[in-house]
Every structure is written in C-alpha cells, then in structure tokens.
XYZ file of C-alpha atoms in Angstrom:
705
model
C 0.000 0.000 0.000
C 1.311 3.423 -0.921
C 2.349 5.588 2.035
C 0.953 9.112 1.780
C 2.984 12.102 2.870
C 1.751 14.396 5.609
C 1.061 17.115 3.043
C -1.025 14.804 0.880
C -2.969 13.647 3.949
C -3.647 17.277 4.854
C -4.875 18.073 1.342
C -7.144 15.001 1.340
C -8.519 16.028 4.740
C -9.237 19.525 3.427
C -11.033 18.138 0.373
C -12.999 15.812 2.648
C -14.110 18.748 4.851
C -15.200 20.730 1.793
C -17.124 17.672 0.497
C -18.831 17.010 3.828
C -19.728 20.669 4.099
C -21.397 20.705 0.700
C -18.644 22.713 -1.040
C -18.112 20.240 -3.886
C -16.436 22.722 -6.227
C -13.819 23.604 -3.604
C -13.198 19.930 -2.897
C -12.899 19.203 -6.607
C -10.340 21.978 -7.083
C -8.145 20.643 -4.270
C -8.336 17.080 -5.598
C -7.516 18.030 -9.177
C -4.457 19.949 -8.051
C -3.391 16.956 -5.967
C -3.904 14.465 -8.798
C -2.131 16.732 -11.287
C 0.989 16.306 -9.151
C 0.486 12.614 -8.463
C -2.252 10.640 -10.282
C -1.598 7.482 -8.215
C -3.429 8.601 -5.082
C -6.416 6.246 -4.850
C -8.338 8.132 -2.103
C -8.317 11.284 -4.260
C -9.915 9.437 -7.180
C -12.480 7.934 -4.801
C -13.489 11.319 -3.406
C -13.607 12.793 -6.916
C -15.950 9.942 -7.904
C -18.295 10.693 -4.991
C -18.483 14.340 -6.045
C -19.415 13.285 -9.597
C -21.985 10.894 -8.169
C -23.589 13.681 -6.145
C -23.966 15.636 -9.358
C -25.545 12.731 -11.210
C -22.517 12.420 -13.490
C -22.538 8.624 -13.571
C -19.982 8.205 -16.341
C -17.459 10.502 -14.649
C -18.129 8.761 -11.353
C -17.464 5.336 -12.897
C -14.285 6.537 -14.649
C -12.867 7.929 -11.405
C -13.714 4.749 -9.488
C -12.097 2.623 -12.176
C -8.932 4.737 -11.822
C -9.081 4.231 -8.043
C -9.507 0.465 -8.240
C -6.392 0.115 -10.396
C -4.274 1.652 -7.650
C -2.914 0.270 -4.387
C -4.723 1.504 -1.335
C -8.178 1.484 -2.933
C -10.891 0.950 -0.318
C -13.617 -1.688 -0.217
C -16.078 1.202 -0.283
C -14.760 2.297 -3.696
C -15.275 -1.176 -5.157
C -18.766 -1.206 -3.671
C -19.747 2.133 -5.179
C -18.247 1.108 -8.506
C -20.476 -1.958 -8.448
C -23.480 0.132 -7.531
C -22.912 2.672 -10.316
C -22.355 -0.142 -12.827
C -25.601 -1.726 -11.708
C -27.438 1.566 -12.210
C -26.061 1.685 -15.760
C -27.308 -1.828 -16.548
C -23.866 -3.450 -16.319
C -24.889 -6.194 -13.906
C -22.086 -8.631 -14.755
C -19.384 -5.975 -14.268
C -21.127 -4.905 -11.068
C -20.881 -8.421 -9.647
C -17.132 -8.448 -10.228
C -16.735 -5.109 -8.443
C -18.930 -6.201 -5.535
C -16.985 -9.433 -5.119
C -13.778 -7.403 -4.844
C -15.463 -5.106 -2.338
C -16.244 -8.096 -0.142
C -12.785 -9.592 -0.663
C -11.324 -6.386 0.823
C -14.005 -5.519 3.370
C -15.697 -8.787 4.250
C -19.293 -9.763 3.438
C -20.967 -6.539 4.490
C -24.714 -5.967 4.099
C -24.680 -3.391 1.313
C -22.456 -5.463 -0.977
C -24.438 -8.635 -0.331
C -27.708 -6.865 -1.058
C -26.494 -5.207 -4.264
C -25.064 -8.555 -5.411
C -28.558 -9.970 -5.027
C -29.920 -7.108 -7.120
C -27.324 -7.800 -9.817
C -28.038 -11.543 -9.936
C -31.748 -10.769 -10.130
C -31.163 -8.386 -13.050
C -29.307 -11.195 -14.839
C -32.148 -13.665 -14.220
C -29.946 -15.703 -11.855
C -32.623 -15.950 -9.220
C -31.124 -18.891 -7.286
C -27.950 -16.863 -6.752
C -30.027 -13.778 -5.943
C -31.880 -15.720 -3.231
C -28.559 -16.799 -1.721
C -27.237 -13.219 -1.650
C -30.427 -11.637 -0.304
C -30.648 -14.355 2.362
C -27.045 -13.662 3.383
C -27.786 -9.935 3.509
C -30.821 -10.558 5.741
C -28.714 -12.662 8.110
C -25.966 -10.040 8.108
C -28.354 -7.283 9.118
C -31.712 -8.607 10.348
C -34.733 -6.351 10.259
C -34.152 -4.558 6.944
C -37.491 -4.571 5.116
C -36.014 -3.917 1.670
C -33.761 -6.989 1.839
C -36.690 -9.212 2.790
C -38.828 -7.681 0.055
C -36.176 -8.313 -2.587
C -35.664 -11.837 -1.288
C -39.389 -12.369 -1.761
C -39.225 -11.094 -5.333
C -36.455 -13.530 -6.224
C -38.349 -16.400 -4.606
C -41.416 -15.441 -6.640
C -39.300 -15.429 -9.827
C -38.443 -19.042 -8.940
C -42.189 -19.670 -8.484
C -41.675 -20.367 -4.784
C -44.727 -18.274 -4.057
C -45.486 -19.472 -0.525
C -41.915 -18.685 0.530
C -42.139 -15.324 -1.238
C -45.360 -14.438 0.588
C -43.685 -15.215 3.925
C -40.852 -12.789 3.109
C -43.227 -10.056 1.975
C -45.163 -10.402 5.213
C -41.998 -10.118 7.306
C -41.027 -7.016 5.331
C -44.458 -5.489 5.876
C -44.297 -6.094 9.627
C -41.139 -4.001 9.625
C -42.444 -1.371 7.210
C -46.244 -1.401 6.687
C -45.843 1.571 4.352
C -43.918 -0.437 1.759
C -46.473 -0.028 -1.002
C -44.750 -2.231 -3.564
C -44.626 -5.124 -1.099
C -48.424 -5.019 -0.660
C -48.773 -5.032 -4.437
C -46.306 -7.851 -5.161
C -47.694 -9.860 -2.254
C -51.097 -9.625 -3.944
C -49.697 -11.022 -7.165
C -48.057 -13.916 -5.309
C -51.283 -14.669 -3.429
C -53.101 -14.849 -6.756
C -50.548 -17.356 -8.041
C -51.381 -19.757 -5.191
C -55.116 -19.322 -5.710
C -55.730 -16.932 -2.800
C -57.297 -14.297 -5.041
C -59.651 -12.699 -2.518
C -56.671 -12.108 -0.217
C -54.800 -10.782 -3.242
C -57.450 -8.126 -3.802
C -57.278 -7.146 -0.128
C -53.489 -6.825 -0.375
C -53.803 -4.563 -3.405
C -56.368 -2.477 -1.538
C -53.750 -1.932 1.193
C -51.350 -0.714 -1.502
C -53.994 1.631 -2.895
C -54.707 3.025 0.554
C -51.071 4.167 0.579
C -50.844 5.295 -3.056
C -54.356 5.815 -4.432
C -52.992 7.408 -7.609
C -50.827 4.434 -8.635
C -52.205 3.297 -11.991
C -50.210 0.052 -12.034
C -51.728 -1.078 -8.738
C -55.193 -0.329 -10.090
C -54.277 -2.355 -13.180
C -53.191 -5.297 -11.028
C -56.365 -5.064 -8.988
C -58.468 -5.132 -12.158
C -56.686 -8.308 -13.274
C -57.386 -9.968 -9.914
C -61.041 -8.975 -10.002
C -61.418 -10.229 -13.575
C -59.877 -13.572 -12.604
C -62.546 -13.832 -9.883
C -65.296 -13.071 -12.401
C -65.970 -9.733 -10.714
C -65.958 -7.840 -13.995
C -68.134 -4.925 -12.898
C -65.549 -4.067 -10.235
C -62.764 -4.714 -12.749
C -64.351 -2.122 -15.031
C -64.360 0.408 -12.183
C -60.657 -0.271 -11.493
C -59.754 0.013 -15.174
C -61.615 3.296 -15.408
C -59.364 4.561 -12.613
C -56.355 3.532 -14.709
C -57.876 5.342 -17.683
C -58.173 8.479 -15.548
C -54.641 8.259 -14.128
C -52.596 6.856 -17.023
C -54.599 6.478 -20.232
C -51.538 5.268 -22.134
C -51.074 2.180 -19.954
C -50.290 -0.849 -22.148
C -53.220 -3.256 -22.728
C -55.660 -0.980 -20.894
C -58.109 -0.453 -23.805
C -58.397 -4.159 -24.545
C -58.800 -5.146 -20.906
C -61.437 -2.482 -20.329
C -63.354 -3.523 -23.424
C -63.177 -7.199 -22.477
C -64.432 -6.675 -18.920
C -67.252 -4.469 -20.201
C -68.197 -7.181 -22.686
C -68.265 -9.740 -19.854
C -70.999 -7.715 -18.145
C -72.692 -6.798 -21.462
C -72.168 -3.087 -20.868
C -72.603 -1.983 -24.465
C -72.859 1.812 -24.343
C -70.184 3.259 -26.597
C -69.054 -0.235 -27.578
C -68.682 0.388 -31.311
C -66.534 3.465 -30.716
C -64.335 1.591 -28.221
C -63.811 -1.254 -30.673
C -63.025 1.112 -33.553
C -60.435 3.023 -31.518
C -58.901 -0.173 -30.158
C -58.465 -1.696 -33.606
C -56.909 1.539 -34.878
C -54.362 1.484 -32.049
C -53.465 -2.141 -32.720
C -53.016 -1.411 -36.415
C -50.618 1.399 -35.440
C -48.531 -1.212 -33.637
C -49.468 -0.190 -30.084
C -49.662 -2.610 -27.157
C -53.361 -1.880 -26.777
C -54.835 -5.333 -26.134
C -53.912 -8.845 -25.139
C -54.805 -11.215 -27.994
C -57.656 -13.020 -26.218
C -59.578 -9.806 -25.497
C -59.841 -9.085 -29.219
C -61.471 -12.387 -30.243
C -65.095 -11.326 -29.697
C -64.752 -8.158 -31.762
C -65.020 -7.552 -35.528
C -61.211 -7.428 -35.836
C -59.964 -9.051 -39.040
C -57.505 -11.970 -39.078
C -54.767 -9.526 -40.127
C -55.489 -7.292 -37.122
C -55.597 -10.296 -34.802
C -52.200 -11.370 -36.115
C -50.746 -7.905 -35.584
C -52.098 -7.852 -32.025
C -50.512 -11.242 -31.293
C -47.181 -10.243 -32.841
C -46.999 -7.030 -30.806
C -47.875 -8.925 -27.629
C -45.371 -11.738 -28.277
C -42.519 -9.315 -28.972
C -43.246 -7.365 -25.804
C -44.123 -10.120 -23.344
C -42.551 -13.302 -24.672
C -39.554 -12.619 -26.926
C -37.649 -15.639 -28.151
C -34.638 -16.768 -26.138
C -31.491 -17.981 -27.866
C -32.197 -21.356 -29.450
C -30.299 -24.250 -27.847
C -28.810 -27.117 -29.794
C -30.957 -30.243 -30.020
C -29.614 -33.773 -30.258
C -29.840 -35.487 -33.632
C -32.937 -37.740 -33.632
C -32.461 -41.470 -33.184
C -33.619 -43.485 -36.225
C -36.677 -45.585 -35.495
C -37.168 -44.242 -31.963
C -40.602 -43.395 -30.648
C -41.607 -39.783 -31.107
C -41.797 -38.108 -27.713
C -44.791 -35.807 -27.454
C -44.883 -33.195 -24.724
C -48.348 -31.824 -23.962
C -48.271 -28.582 -21.975
C -51.318 -27.202 -20.159
C -52.706 -25.622 -17.008
C -55.980 -27.474 -17.618
C -55.211 -31.085 -16.772
C -58.292 -31.346 -14.562
C -62.062 -31.026 -15.043
C -61.827 -28.304 -17.681
C -63.170 -27.947 -21.211
C -59.775 -28.688 -22.793
C -59.343 -31.867 -20.766
C -62.903 -32.932 -21.551
C -62.040 -32.755 -25.254
C -58.559 -34.272 -25.174
C -58.630 -37.026 -22.542
C -59.763 -39.659 -25.023
C -57.131 -38.554 -27.562
C -54.371 -39.255 -25.050
C -55.874 -42.693 -24.409
C -56.092 -43.429 -28.153
C -52.504 -42.491 -29.039
C -50.503 -45.339 -30.580
C -47.954 -46.212 -27.886
C -45.902 -48.267 -30.323
C -45.052 -45.018 -32.157
C -45.428 -42.269 -29.558
C -44.432 -41.621 -25.971
C -46.613 -39.102 -24.117
C -45.388 -36.775 -21.387
C -47.632 -34.204 -19.708
C -46.210 -30.983 -18.283
C -48.842 -29.631 -15.889
C -48.264 -26.045 -14.807
C -51.724 -25.082 -13.570
C -53.469 -25.507 -10.238
C -52.861 -28.952 -8.785
C -56.538 -29.902 -8.692
C -57.325 -33.443 -7.638
C -60.460 -34.707 -9.359
C -61.618 -37.656 -11.437
C -60.434 -36.062 -14.669
C -56.960 -35.448 -13.241
C -56.729 -39.111 -12.226
C -57.832 -40.195 -15.701
C -55.217 -37.976 -17.356
C -52.406 -39.138 -15.082
C -53.238 -42.704 -16.124
C -53.365 -41.744 -19.820
C -49.792 -40.387 -20.011
C -46.526 -42.300 -19.851
C -45.228 -39.573 -17.555
C -47.166 -36.822 -15.818
C -44.897 -34.075 -14.498
C -46.056 -31.274 -12.191
C -44.107 -28.137 -13.097
C -46.160 -25.377 -11.480
C -43.241 -24.455 -9.227
C -40.805 -24.012 -12.114
C -40.022 -20.972 -14.242
C -40.555 -20.942 -17.993
C -36.841 -21.484 -18.788
C -36.702 -24.301 -16.241
C -39.710 -26.061 -17.771
C -38.260 -25.717 -21.269
C -34.931 -27.125 -20.039
C -36.753 -29.992 -18.305
C -38.588 -30.808 -21.529
C -35.301 -30.855 -23.412
C -33.772 -33.126 -20.762
C -36.648 -35.568 -21.363
C -35.902 -35.497 -25.065
C -39.254 -34.069 -26.141
C -39.427 -34.101 -29.939
C -42.705 -32.220 -30.421
C -44.015 -29.772 -27.818
C -47.776 -29.191 -28.058
C -49.131 -26.065 -26.392
C -52.759 -26.543 -25.354
C -53.090 -22.999 -23.937
C -51.903 -20.367 -26.413
C -52.971 -17.020 -24.938
C -55.783 -18.239 -22.680
C -55.995 -17.991 -18.872
C -52.902 -19.333 -17.048
C -50.994 -19.711 -20.335
C -47.176 -19.949 -20.259
C -45.960 -18.927 -23.751
C -42.529 -18.300 -22.246
C -41.962 -22.053 -22.118
C -42.021 -22.152 -25.912
C -40.076 -18.906 -26.241
C -37.342 -20.832 -24.411
C -37.557 -23.708 -26.924
C -38.958 -26.774 -25.169
C -38.533 -28.935 -28.277
C -37.205 -28.806 -31.834
C -40.794 -28.807 -33.178
C -43.453 -26.713 -31.395
C -47.182 -26.801 -32.121
C -50.159 -24.645 -31.084
C -53.317 -26.700 -30.712
C -56.859 -26.227 -29.450
C -56.584 -23.776 -26.558
C -56.343 -20.475 -28.436
C -58.379 -19.955 -31.626
C -55.899 -17.960 -33.653
C -52.274 -17.221 -34.386
C -49.784 -16.700 -31.571
C -47.808 -14.271 -33.726
C -44.352 -15.610 -32.830
C -41.672 -17.411 -34.788
C -40.954 -20.101 -32.188
C -44.300 -21.846 -32.743
C -43.845 -23.864 -35.920
C -47.358 -25.144 -36.601
C -50.993 -24.263 -35.937
C -53.471 -27.144 -36.157
C -56.639 -26.092 -37.985
C -58.862 -27.197 -40.870
C -60.005 -25.644 -44.136
C -63.133 -24.152 -42.567
C -61.237 -22.376 -39.795
C -58.443 -21.082 -41.997
C -59.174 -20.791 -45.675
C -56.093 -21.880 -47.646
C -55.892 -18.423 -49.239
C -55.686 -16.775 -45.780
C -52.528 -18.428 -44.424
C -50.676 -15.100 -44.623
C -52.677 -14.030 -41.557
C -50.980 -16.691 -39.409
C -47.351 -16.650 -38.271
C -47.340 -20.438 -37.980
C -47.463 -22.954 -40.796
C -51.025 -24.270 -40.876
C -51.829 -27.979 -40.616
C -55.181 -28.573 -42.315
C -56.714 -31.672 -40.727
C -59.572 -33.407 -42.565
C -63.108 -32.559 -41.379
C -62.594 -30.654 -38.102
C -59.544 -29.715 -36.104
C -61.360 -30.371 -32.810
C -60.925 -33.663 -31.022
C -63.863 -34.986 -28.997
C -64.338 -37.691 -26.414
C -66.617 -40.401 -27.809
C -67.085 -41.834 -24.310
C -68.348 -38.611 -22.704
C -71.247 -39.584 -20.403
C -74.682 -37.955 -20.500
C -76.739 -38.257 -17.324
C -79.580 -40.729 -17.699
C -82.144 -38.538 -15.966
C -83.462 -35.690 -18.124
C -84.937 -32.963 -15.908
C -88.366 -31.586 -16.645
C -88.674 -28.207 -18.272
C -90.509 -26.929 -15.230
C -87.625 -27.867 -12.918
C -85.338 -25.740 -15.092
C -87.654 -22.734 -15.095
C -88.654 -23.322 -18.728
C -92.234 -23.258 -20.030
C -93.825 -26.640 -20.561
C -94.933 -25.547 -24.012
C -93.289 -23.092 -26.383
C -90.079 -22.944 -28.337
C -86.799 -22.799 -26.372
C -83.924 -20.958 -27.997
C -80.705 -21.648 -26.099
C -77.240 -20.110 -25.967
C -74.749 -21.357 -23.412
C -71.861 -19.209 -24.579
C -69.937 -16.979 -22.200
C -71.433 -13.525 -21.815
C -68.473 -11.674 -23.395
C -69.304 -13.352 -26.724
C -72.766 -11.765 -26.862
C -72.748 -8.559 -28.898
C -75.523 -6.075 -29.727
C -75.968 -7.204 -33.333
C -76.594 -10.843 -32.433
C -78.739 -9.889 -29.445
C -80.915 -7.774 -31.746
C -81.583 -10.918 -33.801
C -82.382 -12.984 -30.723
C -84.840 -10.412 -29.455
C -86.540 -10.191 -32.846
C -86.886 -13.977 -32.836
C -88.569 -13.861 -29.425
C -90.873 -11.183 -30.775
C -91.840 -13.298 -33.805
C -92.137 -16.720 -32.160
C -95.074 -16.640 -29.776
C -94.453 -18.265 -26.399
C -90.727 -18.697 -27.025
C -87.985 -18.105 -24.463
C -84.240 -17.591 -24.565
C -82.327 -19.938 -22.250
C -78.854 -18.612 -21.386
C -76.072 -19.609 -19.051
C -76.133 -17.495 -15.937
C -73.121 -15.230 -15.686
C -72.555 -12.423 -13.187
C -75.415 -10.466 -11.671
C -74.260 -7.422 -13.637
C -74.351 -9.298 -16.961
C -77.801 -10.732 -16.263
C -79.165 -7.335 -15.252
C -77.716 -5.665 -18.340
C -79.053 -8.322 -20.702
C -82.499 -8.071 -19.135
C -82.372 -4.285 -19.511
C -81.325 -4.666 -23.148
C -84.269 -7.013 -23.724
C -86.658 -4.489 -22.188
C -85.204 -1.734 -24.390
C -86.007 -3.911 -27.419
C -89.593 -4.436 -26.348
C -89.148 -7.933 -24.900
C -90.284 -8.895 -21.412
C -87.111 -9.896 -19.478
C -89.142 -12.731 -17.954
C -88.723 -14.484 -21.290
C -85.019 -14.893 -20.545
C -84.398 -18.010 -18.461
C -81.058 -18.333 -16.666
C -79.358 -21.733 -16.548
C -77.196 -22.341 -13.517
C -73.852 -24.103 -13.773
C -73.945 -27.844 -13.121
C -71.780 -30.952 -13.684
C -71.113 -31.686 -17.346
C -73.112 -34.921 -17.599
C -76.167 -33.171 -16.131
C -75.661 -30.133 -18.368
C -75.578 -32.406 -21.406
C -78.765 -34.153 -20.290
C -80.720 -30.941 -19.730
C -80.043 -29.783 -23.291
C -82.809 -32.153 -24.390
C -85.159 -29.468 -23.038
C -83.992 -26.922 -25.639
C -85.037 -26.770 -29.281
C -82.280 -24.799 -31.003
C -78.878 -23.510 -29.894
C -78.144 -19.994 -31.210
C -74.451 -19.304 -31.708
C -72.795 -15.915 -31.199
C -71.244 -13.761 -33.888
C -67.534 -12.903 -33.724
C -66.419 -15.549 -31.234
C -68.714 -18.529 -31.392
C -69.251 -21.718 -29.444
C -66.304 -24.126 -29.372
C -66.474 -26.899 -26.750
C -69.963 -25.590 -25.986
C -70.987 -26.358 -29.573
C -69.624 -29.891 -29.672
C -71.242 -30.555 -26.283
C -74.611 -29.455 -27.675
C -74.188 -31.620 -30.766
C -73.162 -34.612 -28.642
C -76.287 -34.030 -26.536
C -78.429 -33.991 -29.703
C -79.211 -30.255 -29.710
C -79.047 -28.611 -33.178
C -76.753 -25.569 -33.321
C -77.271 -22.650 -35.691
C -74.129 -20.661 -36.453
C -72.932 -17.856 -38.671
C -69.599 -18.416 -40.387
C -67.497 -15.302 -39.856
C -64.074 -14.294 -41.186
C -61.896 -15.418 -38.254
C -60.787 -18.684 -36.684
C -62.802 -17.963 -33.522
C -65.948 -17.235 -35.548
C -65.720 -20.432 -37.613
C -65.280 -23.163 -35.022
C -68.983 -24.040 -34.873
C -69.040 -24.112 -38.691
C -66.167 -26.589 -38.637
C -67.946 -28.773 -36.081
C -71.288 -28.722 -37.902
C -69.690 -29.693 -41.193
C -67.849 -32.566 -39.499
C -71.163 -33.592 -37.910
C -72.623 -33.645 -41.446
C -75.004 -30.743 -40.731
C -73.762 -27.980 -43.071
C -77.366 -26.783 -43.490
C -77.065 -25.148 -40.054
C -74.228 -22.849 -41.152
C -75.478 -19.404 -42.239
C -73.340 -17.105 -44.363
C -74.701 -13.738 -43.218
C -76.742 -12.280 -40.394
C -79.951 -12.036 -42.427
C -79.649 -15.694 -43.431
C -78.971 -16.659 -39.798
C -82.122 -14.900 -38.617
C -84.268 -16.290 -41.423
C -83.076 -19.849 -40.812
C -83.649 -19.571 -37.045
C -87.201 -18.356 -37.664
C -87.849 -21.103 -40.199
C -86.614 -23.802 -37.813
C -88.699 -22.428 -34.953
C -91.731 -22.904 -37.187
C -90.672 -26.307 -38.544
C -90.697 -28.886 -35.733
C -90.401 -31.765 -38.200
C -87.192 -30.345 -39.681
C -85.716 -29.860 -36.222
C -86.677 -33.412 -35.290
C -84.858 -34.646 -38.395
C -81.731 -32.755 -37.372
C -81.932 -34.303 -33.911
C -82.158 -37.785 -35.410
C -79.103 -37.106 -37.555
C -77.197 -35.921 -34.502
C -78.049 -39.068 -32.552
C -76.805 -41.181 -35.486
C -73.782 -38.898 -35.755
C -72.516 -39.936 -32.346
C -71.432 -43.220 -33.891
C -71.191 -42.306 -37.570
C -69.816 -38.762 -38.009
C -66.065 -38.040 -37.961
C -66.647 -35.345 -35.334
C -67.129 -37.981 -32.644
C -64.790 -40.668 -33.976
C -61.907 -40.235 -31.549
C -59.774 -43.148 -32.821
C -60.042 -41.754 -36.370
C -59.081 -38.290 -35.165
C -56.113 -39.753 -33.252
C -54.872 -41.486 -36.427
C -55.114 -38.260 -38.415
C -53.481 -36.187 -35.705
C -50.686 -38.713 -35.387
C -50.238 -38.627 -39.157
C -49.730 -34.875 -38.944
C -47.282 -35.206 -36.046
C -45.329 -37.928 -37.827
C -45.124 -35.786 -40.956
C -43.896 -32.776 -38.954
C -41.199 -34.892 -37.326
C -40.094 -36.556 -40.557
C -39.783 -33.149 -42.187
C -37.696 -31.854 -39.292
C -35.445 -34.930 -39.403
C -34.917 -34.305 -43.127
C -33.584 -30.853 -42.320
C -36.501 -29.064 -43.967
C -38.186 -25.947 -42.587
C -41.837 -26.157 -41.511
C -44.426 -25.798 -44.284
C -48.201 -25.756 -44.645
C -49.700 -29.242 -44.606
C -52.970 -30.777 -45.815
C -54.193 -34.322 -46.302
C -55.041 -36.159 -49.502
C -56.225 -39.751 -49.351
C -55.230 -39.881 -45.703
C -51.635 -38.842 -46.407
C -49.917 -35.585 -45.511
C -49.110 -33.348 -48.454
C -46.746 -30.402 -48.054
C -47.274 -27.050 -49.706
C -44.621 -25.958 -52.145
C -41.999 -23.738 -50.547
C-alpha cells in the first residue's frame, strides 16, 4: 500500500471537509491539483468519484472509481460504489465483479451482499439472488427492503409461498412499503388466494391511491374472480390516471363485454383496432377475439404482444434424432383437470398409438385433484407437475426428457405460459386447441386447424405454418357420459310448451348485433324463451335491460345455472335450437350441444374464432345449419322455430352422428393427428423448414416452398 505524505494527507482532509460541508467545487479543485501532481493517489480518485456521483454524473463517477480500483490503497467502499454505479447503468455482470472485490477487501458486508442480489436478479440468476439476499438478511436482520427483494427472487423461482412469507416479514417491519403489498397480492393470486390478493392490493392503494399500475393489477385480480363490474371500475381509474397504460383499452373492453355493458361499444372497438393497427400494445390477444377485428389485425395484435411479453430466447442445440425411436410428445397445459380442454382431449391421449409415440404431460396449472386429473395421469406415460418451475426451467426440463414435439394446449388463454415455448422446449413446437388464432411468434412452428377455420388463401394471416386436418380440427371424447335422468322443463324454469332458444356461450361473446336478432326472434315466435347460461349479476341485469329496451319482457329470458357436465348435457334435451354468437362462437360448448343432440345454428365469420362451430357442424354432417350472413342466420332460425319436423330430423341425424360422423370418432381423429405429427417430425429430421400441410387420401401433403 502506498504511504501518503503528511502534506497529501492534509490536502485530502481539506477536500474531505469541503465535500462534507457541501462545497463540492472547492473539494474538486483541491483534488484536481493533488492528482495533477500525483495521479496514483487512490483516495483522491475515490473522493472525486463521490463528487461526480452527487452531481448525477454517472460516467465521470465510474471513470474515477475505475482509476481508483487500479491503484494500491483502494478501499472496499470504492469497489462497492463502482459496483453500484455499474448496476445503475445496466452493467450487472461488471457490477458483480466489483462487488466481489469489495467483499474480498471488506468482508461480506450488508450493502455489498444486497447489491449482489440485485445484480443476480437483473441477470435472471434468481437462485444466486436468493442466496445473496438471504445472506444480507442474516448479516443485518430487520431490513425490510432486503426481505422484500428476497421475496421477489423467490417469486421469480415460483416459490410463491416462501415469497409471501418474506413479503409479510417485510411489511411487519415497514407497513408503508407499497410495492410489497402489491407484489404480495400477485403472489397470493398465483397460489389461488385471489380474494386475499385483492385485499393486499387495496392496502397498496390506501397508501398510493394514484398508482395506476396497482389499479391495473387489482383489475386483473377482479377479472380472474369473475368480478368484472368491479374490474371495469378499477380500469376506469387507470384510464383516468394513465390512459396510455399498455393493454388498458383491450382489458377495459373485455371486462365491459363480460358484463354486457354496451354503451359506446362500437366506438371503443373502432379506436382499439386503430391502435393495434398502429402497432401499439393496446390489447392482449384473447380480449380481441369477440370483436369484428380481421384476421390480419388479430395477427398484428398477437405479434406485438409476443414481442413485448414473450420474446424468443437464444435457441439451444438439439440432439440429432435417433432413427426408429418413438416420437416423444410433450403436452403442456394448465388445464389437466375437469376443464373444457381436458374434456375434449382425454380420449385422444388414451387413443394415441404407444408403439409409435411416448406421451409426457407438463402440468403447470393448479394442482386440482379430481376424477379427470386421475384419468389424465393414467393416460400419459409420464405426468410431471411443473407449477413451481419458471418458464426457462420447464423448457430445459422438456429438453432433458428429449421431447421431440411440444404441443401447447393454452396459447394465450388464462394461465398460459408462452414463455416455455419462447425458451424452446422442443425442436418442433405446435399450437393446438386452446387459443383460436395465431400466436404471432416465430418459435411456434405449426398451428393445427382445418379448411373451414383457416381458408387456404388466408394463411398469410398466421405466423405459424397451418396444418389442415380433414373434417374438423377439434378432437372430442366419444365416451363422454350424459346423465340418464333428463330434468323436466318446469324444474329448469322453462315453459312446458313453447319454443326454447338456447345459448350457453360466455357472456363476453354476446354482442348487440346478435342480441338484436335474438330479441326479434322472441318477438316473432309466440311463447318462445331464450335460455342462457347465468353469468354475473351485472351481466344478467344488463341483458335483461337490453331485452326491455327492445320491447321484450325480461321474464322471457331463463337463466341456466352451472352444473356438472353430464347433467348439463342431459338438460339440453329441453332446448329446441342452440343460437351461436357472432364474432367468437361456441367451441367446446358447440360440440357438447351436438353430442347431446341439440341442433346448433351458427354464422360463419371471417376469423378462426368465428368459424369453429361451422367446422364442427360440417364434421357432424349438418352444413345446413351454417349461415353465411346475419340475415340468413335470422331467417333460418325463424324457419326452424316454425318447422318442428325439420328440427326433429336434425336431432335424429345428430343421434346417429354420435357413432357415424367423424366429429365424434376419436380413434379416427387420433390417427389423423398422429399422421400430422409424424409428418412434422419426418420433415424436421430431413432438415426441412416447416411448411403448410394438408391431407389427400389420408396422407400428408406439403405445400410448395
């Protein structure tokens, strides 16, 4: 270590007094004179760096600290501040090196441990961040910020219960830590404690009532609880405070559509679509499905969302495939329990040819134990719970299991994890069933559809290569039970006589144009009623008010309560005709109705989401029930309501269709789906890029490149 002369020590002491007294310019002058004589005095560079830091001159501060750290006699404090300034400039890796040197000189002191945790967190090294934050908390117990940051790193590792415990310790120490109340709410939601999550966010809002992001988080929690009227109120607060908040317009529109609050709807939709077409992050993809957005607009929305939220990670190397080995299929979903997706796919998993395919489930949703979960566990060769793992960890786990084709059953629906596929779970990645549209990203190779859902001339509106399955893309379970006991109409609140129009679609799919038609039908068919699935109180009240405004007695709307699937299927015998919605139609709801023998009338729109019922009806050999425009839809509904014999004939065809139509032939669907998967894999093994695929004579045919 360099020995400083008495004069140098005096000059440093003078500069220090000036600095402590707030006379930075005087201190700077003394230091510059000193360094002009001898530039090897480390303490002078350190003090000069602190002066620059006080002035917000980060680059000058870093340069002076770098000079100091190259000299003997540099203090641990200088290395620490160098690390801190590097961290502020986004140089987390360099910061870690500086902080390690600080601790090598000064021991593992709290500040360096804590900032090391921050740096590891910034680099996505959350295991290392947890270790550093934990060490910092042991070094100096009772520091709320350290516990809060430890909680954040635990949450990044999906150790949500542990994270909640840390947040709560931090909040005991500092109840005014607004961000901790907010992040605690998000962690509570992840473990299914959503009501507590809302309460936690309310505590945050009590401290910072003007924080738009907290209001946004609260709206998301309320929407997940089905409390859309309150979600609308929260989103309107965001609109007041920060109208440019990403995804606000789409979320507000979607929650309003859930409660059928239609005032100003057309203007909201028009403005939202314009913002999406300008490339703004105005809506999540799902919220746009029930609007008149075109396939091109839907694609642009998905692309903007994917780039912002789920950008592709660097692609890893994959092992060369083994000749003749079974193809390993990885199915990824949050819905491996009694859920619509599982109700459709369970039989497919059971029908897969185990001599050619190995099936592995990656379950990242709530760990629900029910009969369906047990059935699915038995259907797979391996069933792996991954809810506690991050997206990169799940992708790495899939690679370690040698997954050849990763099949995403979620897309952009509730509890989706697109980040798994952004991190490349398999060499071939496929979007199937969960999300009716393009994901807008280049790491999903294929979208499974059919020629009704995606017209061959419209493939430019999909980022994936489209696999056109014969008949319908939708798998169904040909063993799905229907309860033996059919309830009486009276027990369901339906009239004993009179025509029963039914629509069991979610309320957000109902739009004014289609509701106008339904009300006109009630007006023209004497004694008829409209039987709809009961949603929220707000939605029911709004729909009844809309009926009254159209001259229809709200008493003619009958609300169907939710019930177990087999009983729901049985009660559909009490309806006469299912009326589909317009822009986003019935999907599983449609195939359930057809399986139950209830004719479905649909209108084939321009988008994937608006054509699913058309696809199902054609596969059920009932194309007569597919209208091409709204006037034709209304005319056909009226004609059927006045033609009981024609409806009876459709019912008979549906009953026969359970055993004869391709829609409900699960083994046939499994063969076709496997043919598509085999073709995808063979193409990959040949070193060819993905391409559009259709079937001729039962064989896959590739589009010309």
